[in-house]
Tab-separated table of C-alpha atoms in Angstrom:
chain	number	residue	atom	x	y	z
A	247	UNK	CA	-32.405	21.379	-49.558
A	248	UNK	CA	-34.213	23.010	-47.278
A	249	UNK	CA	-36.332	24.190	-49.475
A	250	UNK	CA	-36.503	20.476	-50.978
A	251	UNK	CA	-37.287	18.757	-47.051
A	252	UNK	CA	-40.131	19.732	-45.276
A	253	UNK	CA	-39.434	21.929	-41.852
A	254	UNK	CA	-42.288	20.716	-39.521
A	255	UNK	CA	-40.642	16.941	-37.883
A	256	UNK	CA	-44.855	17.072	-35.983
A	257	UNK	CA	-46.561	16.239	-39.480
A	258	UNK	CA	-44.043	12.966	-40.457
A	259	UNK	CA	-46.277	11.693	-38.033
A	260	UNK	CA	-49.371	12.369	-39.731
A	261	UNK	CA	-47.980	11.443	-42.768
A	262	UNK	CA	-47.068	8.079	-41.338
A	263	UNK	CA	-50.102	7.180	-39.041
A	264	UNK	CA	-53.541	7.802	-40.802
A	265	UNK	CA	-52.292	5.437	-43.740
A	266	UNK	CA	-50.997	2.745	-41.401
A	267	UNK	CA	-54.542	3.311	-39.484
A	268	UNK	CA	-56.037	2.674	-43.548
A	269	UNK	CA	-53.823	-0.193	-43.474
A	270	UNK	CA	-54.433	-2.486	-39.899
A	271	UNK	CA	-58.324	-2.056	-41.076
A	272	UNK	CA	-57.858	-3.882	-43.817
A	273	UNK	CA	-55.918	-5.904	-45.896
A	274	UNK	CA	-52.077	-5.289	-46.854
A	275	UNK	CA	-52.373	-4.406	-51.233
A	276	UNK	CA	-49.242	-3.873	-53.255
A	277	UNK	CA	-50.977	-1.153	-53.470
A	278	UNK	CA	-49.932	0.139	-50.027
A	279	UNK	CA	-46.462	0.643	-51.288
A	280	UNK	CA	-48.079	2.336	-55.124
A	281	UNK	CA	-50.468	5.193	-52.952
A	282	UNK	CA	-47.762	5.936	-49.663
A	283	UNK	CA	-45.676	7.192	-53.085
A	284	UNK	CA	-47.860	9.121	-54.299
A	285	UNK	CA	-49.543	10.442	-50.820
A	286	UNK	CA	-45.524	11.003	-49.650
A	287	UNK	CA	-44.769	13.116	-52.950
A	288	UNK	CA	-47.813	15.227	-52.571
A	289	UNK	CA	-46.603	16.395	-49.093
A	290	UNK	CA	-43.228	16.921	-51.129
A	291	UNK	CA	-45.268	18.586	-53.639
A	292	UNK	CA	-47.722	21.467	-50.971
A	293	UNK	CA	-44.180	22.465	-49.004
A	294	UNK	CA	-42.749	24.344	-50.507
A	295	UNK	CA	-45.556	25.756	-52.763
A	296	UNK	CA	-47.354	27.027	-49.378
A	297	UNK	CA	-44.018	28.696	-48.989
A	298	UNK	CA	-44.360	29.890	-51.907
A	299	UNK	CA	-48.420	31.134	-51.643
A	300	UNK	CA	-45.892	32.666	-48.037
A	301	UNK	CA	-43.412	34.563	-49.706
A	302	UNK	CA	-44.013	34.844	-53.214
A	303	UNK	CA	-40.322	33.411	-53.618
A	304	UNK	CA	-41.120	32.013	-56.902
A	305	UNK	CA	-37.094	31.611	-57.353
A	306	UNK	CA	-36.573	29.864	-54.772
A	307	UNK	CA	-39.678	27.237	-55.001
A	308	UNK	CA	-40.095	26.671	-58.868
A	309	UNK	CA	-37.482	23.796	-58.602
A	310	UNK	CA	-38.799	22.145	-55.958
A	311	UNK	CA	-42.596	22.594	-56.893
A	312	UNK	CA	-41.199	21.410	-60.869
A	313	UNK	CA	-39.200	18.046	-59.104
A	314	UNK	CA	-41.878	16.707	-57.448
A	315	UNK	CA	-45.039	17.888	-59.400
A	316	UNK	CA	-42.586	15.815	-61.871
A	317	UNK	CA	-42.213	12.488	-59.564
A	318	UNK	CA	-46.048	12.762	-59.248
A	319	UNK	CA	-47.086	13.280	-62.128
A	320	UNK	CA	-46.629	9.659	-63.304
A	321	UNK	CA	-47.385	8.014	-60.002
A	322	UNK	CA	-50.794	9.843	-59.438
A	323	UNK	CA	-50.824	9.282	-63.228
A	324	UNK	CA	-50.744	5.029	-62.052
A	325	UNK	CA	-52.519	5.418	-59.321
A	326	UNK	CA	-55.710	6.867	-60.387
A	327	UNK	CA	-55.520	4.686	-63.795
A	328	UNK	CA	-55.418	1.287	-61.212
A	329	UNK	CA	-58.540	2.895	-58.816
A	330	UNK	CA	-60.018	5.600	-60.820
A	331	UNK	CA	-62.356	5.746	-56.921
A	332	UNK	CA	-60.192	6.786	-56.021
A	333	UNK	CA	-60.992	10.650	-56.581
A	334	UNK	CA	-64.289	10.643	-54.941
A	335	UNK	CA	-62.718	10.930	-51.622
A	336	UNK	CA	-59.001	13.113	-52.896
A	337	UNK	CA	-61.788	15.540	-53.828
A	338	UNK	CA	-62.056	16.307	-49.668
A	339	UNK	CA	-59.506	17.201	-49.717
A	340	UNK	CA	-59.870	20.484	-51.035
A	341	UNK	CA	-61.483	22.243	-49.808
A	342	UNK	CA	-58.527	21.941	-46.807
A	343	UNK	CA	-55.702	23.383	-48.341
A	344	UNK	CA	-57.044	25.813	-49.799
A	345	UNK	CA	-57.876	26.754	-46.278
A	346	UNK	CA	-54.300	26.475	-45.832
A	347	UNK	CA	-53.244	27.843	-48.752
A	348	UNK	CA	-55.188	31.426	-47.097
A	349	UNK	CA	-53.246	31.438	-43.910
A	350	UNK	CA	-49.782	30.957	-45.940
A	351	UNK	CA	-50.545	33.635	-47.723
A	352	UNK	CA	-52.098	36.130	-44.440
A	353	UNK	CA	-48.876	33.918	-42.854
A	354	UNK	CA	-50.383	33.087	-40.435
A	355	UNK	CA	-49.636	29.660	-40.697
A	356	UNK	CA	-49.793	28.251	-37.258
A	357	UNK	CA	-53.051	29.708	-36.148
A	358	UNK	CA	-55.053	26.737	-34.907
A	359	UNK	CA	-57.923	26.485	-36.646
A	360	UNK	CA	-54.524	25.743	-39.607
A	361	UNK	CA	-53.649	23.158	-37.978
A	362	UNK	CA	-57.325	21.634	-37.244
A	363	UNK	CA	-57.757	22.451	-40.967
A	364	UNK	CA	-54.659	20.012	-41.987
A	365	UNK	CA	-54.617	17.681	-39.166
A	366	UNK	CA	-58.612	16.877	-41.013
A	367	UNK	CA	-56.921	16.349	-44.088
A	368	UNK	CA	-53.665	14.595	-42.995
A	369	UNK	CA	-56.031	12.076	-41.190
A	370	UNK	CA	-58.432	11.115	-45.049
A	371	UNK	CA	-56.050	9.475	-46.047
A	372	UNK	CA	-57.610	6.514	-43.371
A	373	UNK	CA	-60.456	6.684	-45.663
A	374	UNK	CA	-58.630	6.484	-49.344
A	375	UNK	CA	-55.327	3.513	-47.041
A	376	UNK	CA	-59.146	1.726	-45.976
A	377	UNK	CA	-60.882	1.346	-48.983
A	378	UNK	CA	-56.948	0.231	-50.637
A	379	UNK	CA	-56.903	-2.609	-48.794
A	380	UNK	CA	-60.297	-3.219	-49.192
A	381	UNK	CA	-61.958	-2.916	-46.227
A	382	UNK	CA	-65.724	-2.980	-45.749
A	383	UNK	CA	-66.305	-2.534	-42.160
A	384	UNK	CA	-66.826	1.654	-43.238
A	385	UNK	CA	-67.382	2.051	-38.739
A	386	UNK	CA	-64.490	0.929	-38.112
A	387	UNK	CA	-63.074	3.442	-40.471
A	388	UNK	CA	-65.101	6.426	-38.899
A	389	UNK	CA	-63.135	5.200	-35.541
A	390	UNK	CA	-59.712	4.842	-37.511
A	391	UNK	CA	-60.373	8.391	-38.958
A	392	UNK	CA	-61.775	10.203	-34.895
A	393	UNK	CA	-58.845	8.279	-32.909
A	394	UNK	CA	-56.431	9.982	-35.756
A	395	UNK	CA	-57.778	13.524	-35.963
A	396	UNK	CA	-58.741	13.385	-31.945
A	397	UNK	CA	-54.395	11.909	-31.812
A	398	UNK	CA	-53.211	15.450	-33.588
A	399	UNK	CA	-55.407	17.990	-32.383
A	400	UNK	CA	-54.123	17.231	-28.672
A	401	UNK	CA	-50.990	17.244	-30.026
A	402	UNK	CA	-51.215	20.579	-31.306
A	403	UNK	CA	-51.973	22.336	-28.258
A	404	UNK	CA	-49.399	20.873	-26.524
A	405	UNK	CA	-47.274	22.096	-28.406
A	406	UNK	CA	-48.228	25.013	-28.563
A	407	UNK	CA	-48.061	24.857	-24.795
A	408	UNK	CA	-44.822	23.655	-24.808
A	409	UNK	CA	-42.846	26.292	-27.643
A	410	UNK	CA	-45.876	29.433	-28.855
A	411	UNK	CA	-48.005	28.673	-25.112
A	412	UNK	CA	-45.511	28.371	-23.206
A	413	UNK	CA	-45.996	31.180	-20.575
A	414	UNK	CA	-50.348	30.826	-21.826
A	415	UNK	CA	-50.869	29.078	-18.359
A	416	UNK	CA	-54.582	29.772	-20.104
A	417	UNK	CA	-53.488	27.624	-23.124
A	418	UNK	CA	-51.719	25.177	-20.671
A	419	UNK	CA	-54.861	24.331	-18.731
A	420	UNK	CA	-57.460	23.956	-21.939
A	421	UNK	CA	-55.007	21.664	-23.210
A	422	UNK	CA	-55.893	19.823	-20.054
A	423	UNK	CA	-59.314	18.963	-20.861
A	424	UNK	CA	-58.570	19.245	-24.164
A	425	UNK	CA	-56.960	15.707	-23.073
A	426	UNK	CA	-59.680	14.571	-20.432
A	427	UNK	CA	-62.365	15.654	-22.684
A	428	UNK	CA	-60.111	13.048	-25.338
A	429	UNK	CA	-60.243	10.153	-22.680
A	430	UNK	CA	-63.310	10.737	-21.741
A	431	UNK	CA	-64.894	9.967	-25.046
A	432	UNK	CA	-62.319	6.935	-26.209
A	433	UNK	CA	-63.848	5.386	-23.104
A	434	UNK	CA	-67.579	5.941	-24.233
A	435	UNK	CA	-67.290	5.644	-28.058
A	436	UNK	CA	-64.117	3.247	-28.495
A	437	UNK	CA	-62.694	-0.180	-27.398
A	438	UNK	CA	-61.848	-0.224	-24.042
A	439	UNK	CA	-57.363	-0.429	-24.901
A	440	UNK	CA	-58.079	2.591	-26.630
A	441	UNK	CA	-58.552	4.805	-22.860
A	442	UNK	CA	-54.603	3.538	-22.166
A	443	UNK	CA	-53.065	6.251	-25.053
A	444	UNK	CA	-56.052	9.104	-24.705
A	445	UNK	CA	-54.736	8.449	-20.398
A	446	UNK	CA	-50.425	8.350	-21.847
A	447	UNK	CA	-51.681	11.056	-23.467
A	448	UNK	CA	-53.346	13.270	-20.797
A	449	UNK	CA	-50.126	12.147	-18.637
A	450	UNK	CA	-48.238	14.434	-20.694
A	451	UNK	CA	-50.426	17.247	-22.008
A	452	UNK	CA	-49.983	18.108	-17.888
A	453	UNK	CA	-46.385	17.290	-16.503
A	454	UNK	CA	-43.764	17.739	-19.553
A	455	UNK	CA	-44.902	21.822	-19.743
A	456	UNK	CA	-44.085	21.598	-16.331
A	457	UNK	CA	-40.534	20.472	-16.645
A	458	UNK	CA	-37.753	22.051	-18.522
A	459	UNK	CA	-37.944	19.826	-21.608
A	460	UNK	CA	-36.663	21.126	-24.837
A	461	UNK	CA	-38.395	21.222	-28.774
A	462	UNK	CA	-36.170	18.837	-29.711
A	463	UNK	CA	-36.266	16.511	-26.957
A	464	UNK	CA	-40.021	16.985	-26.917
A	465	UNK	CA	-39.782	16.255	-30.818
A	466	UNK	CA	-37.968	13.197	-30.742
A	467	UNK	CA	-40.709	11.907	-27.991
A	468	UNK	CA	-43.773	13.043	-30.651
A	469	UNK	CA	-41.934	9.494	-32.065
A	470	UNK	CA	-42.467	7.021	-29.030
A	471	UNK	CA	-46.131	8.297	-28.216
A	472	UNK	CA	-47.076	7.978	-32.011
A	473	UNK	CA	-45.671	4.541	-32.143
A	474	UNK	CA	-48.128	3.446	-28.894
A	475	UNK	CA	-51.157	5.090	-30.123
A	476	UNK	CA	-50.039	2.975	-34.207
A	477	UNK	CA	-49.300	0.327	-31.447
A	478	UNK	CA	-52.851	0.264	-29.955
A	479	UNK	CA	-54.704	0.721	-33.036
A	480	UNK	CA	-53.278	-2.441	-33.992
A	481	UNK	CA	-54.457	-4.238	-30.896
A	482	UNK	CA	-57.286	-3.369	-30.630
A	483	UNK	CA	-58.286	-3.561	-34.846
A	484	UNK	CA	-55.744	-5.319	-36.619
């Protein structure tokens, strides 16, 4: 099953949170169920596809690619037939996926720029989910896209201070600086309530890397932080 199920646990939050942002800022619709099924299958397909690009081990990744591809075709076709206007937004994913494919091919998937490209890619789901729900206030959608990118880029910095950059003091302070700027930007550009999760995330960036928190514990805590951000958005924009 390891060739079928993505091993990047943090990506599940990126899969769900931007989607829910769009639902919160619009009107929940049965089409959201179809959209999420399509979105989930795309994510599951991209995992073996990128692994194949990285390793060229066709014998390992052929079946997962075919399995998810076959499941995706009817779901995506159904969605596009119902909402052909979504194609224009979906085209924005292509250049970002090319970035991910390049870093997979060069076996440098942990590069920060690759992380940011993936984060922007996942965050674009805010607009699609918002559109599906008949949202009309695109300034709100832009704010939610901004919150999504701001949050997940900060998480990428923080996770690196726990794992790959654990002994890099400069990176630790860079992460703190990013989170401090996020608090200031939230106070300046967003409704006041969004300062609360930004401040909590700043405390996380300062405190947890100085403890002996394990990767597993950090991953569990990220579920809590995602819920805090999601609830804050729901209270503010719902």
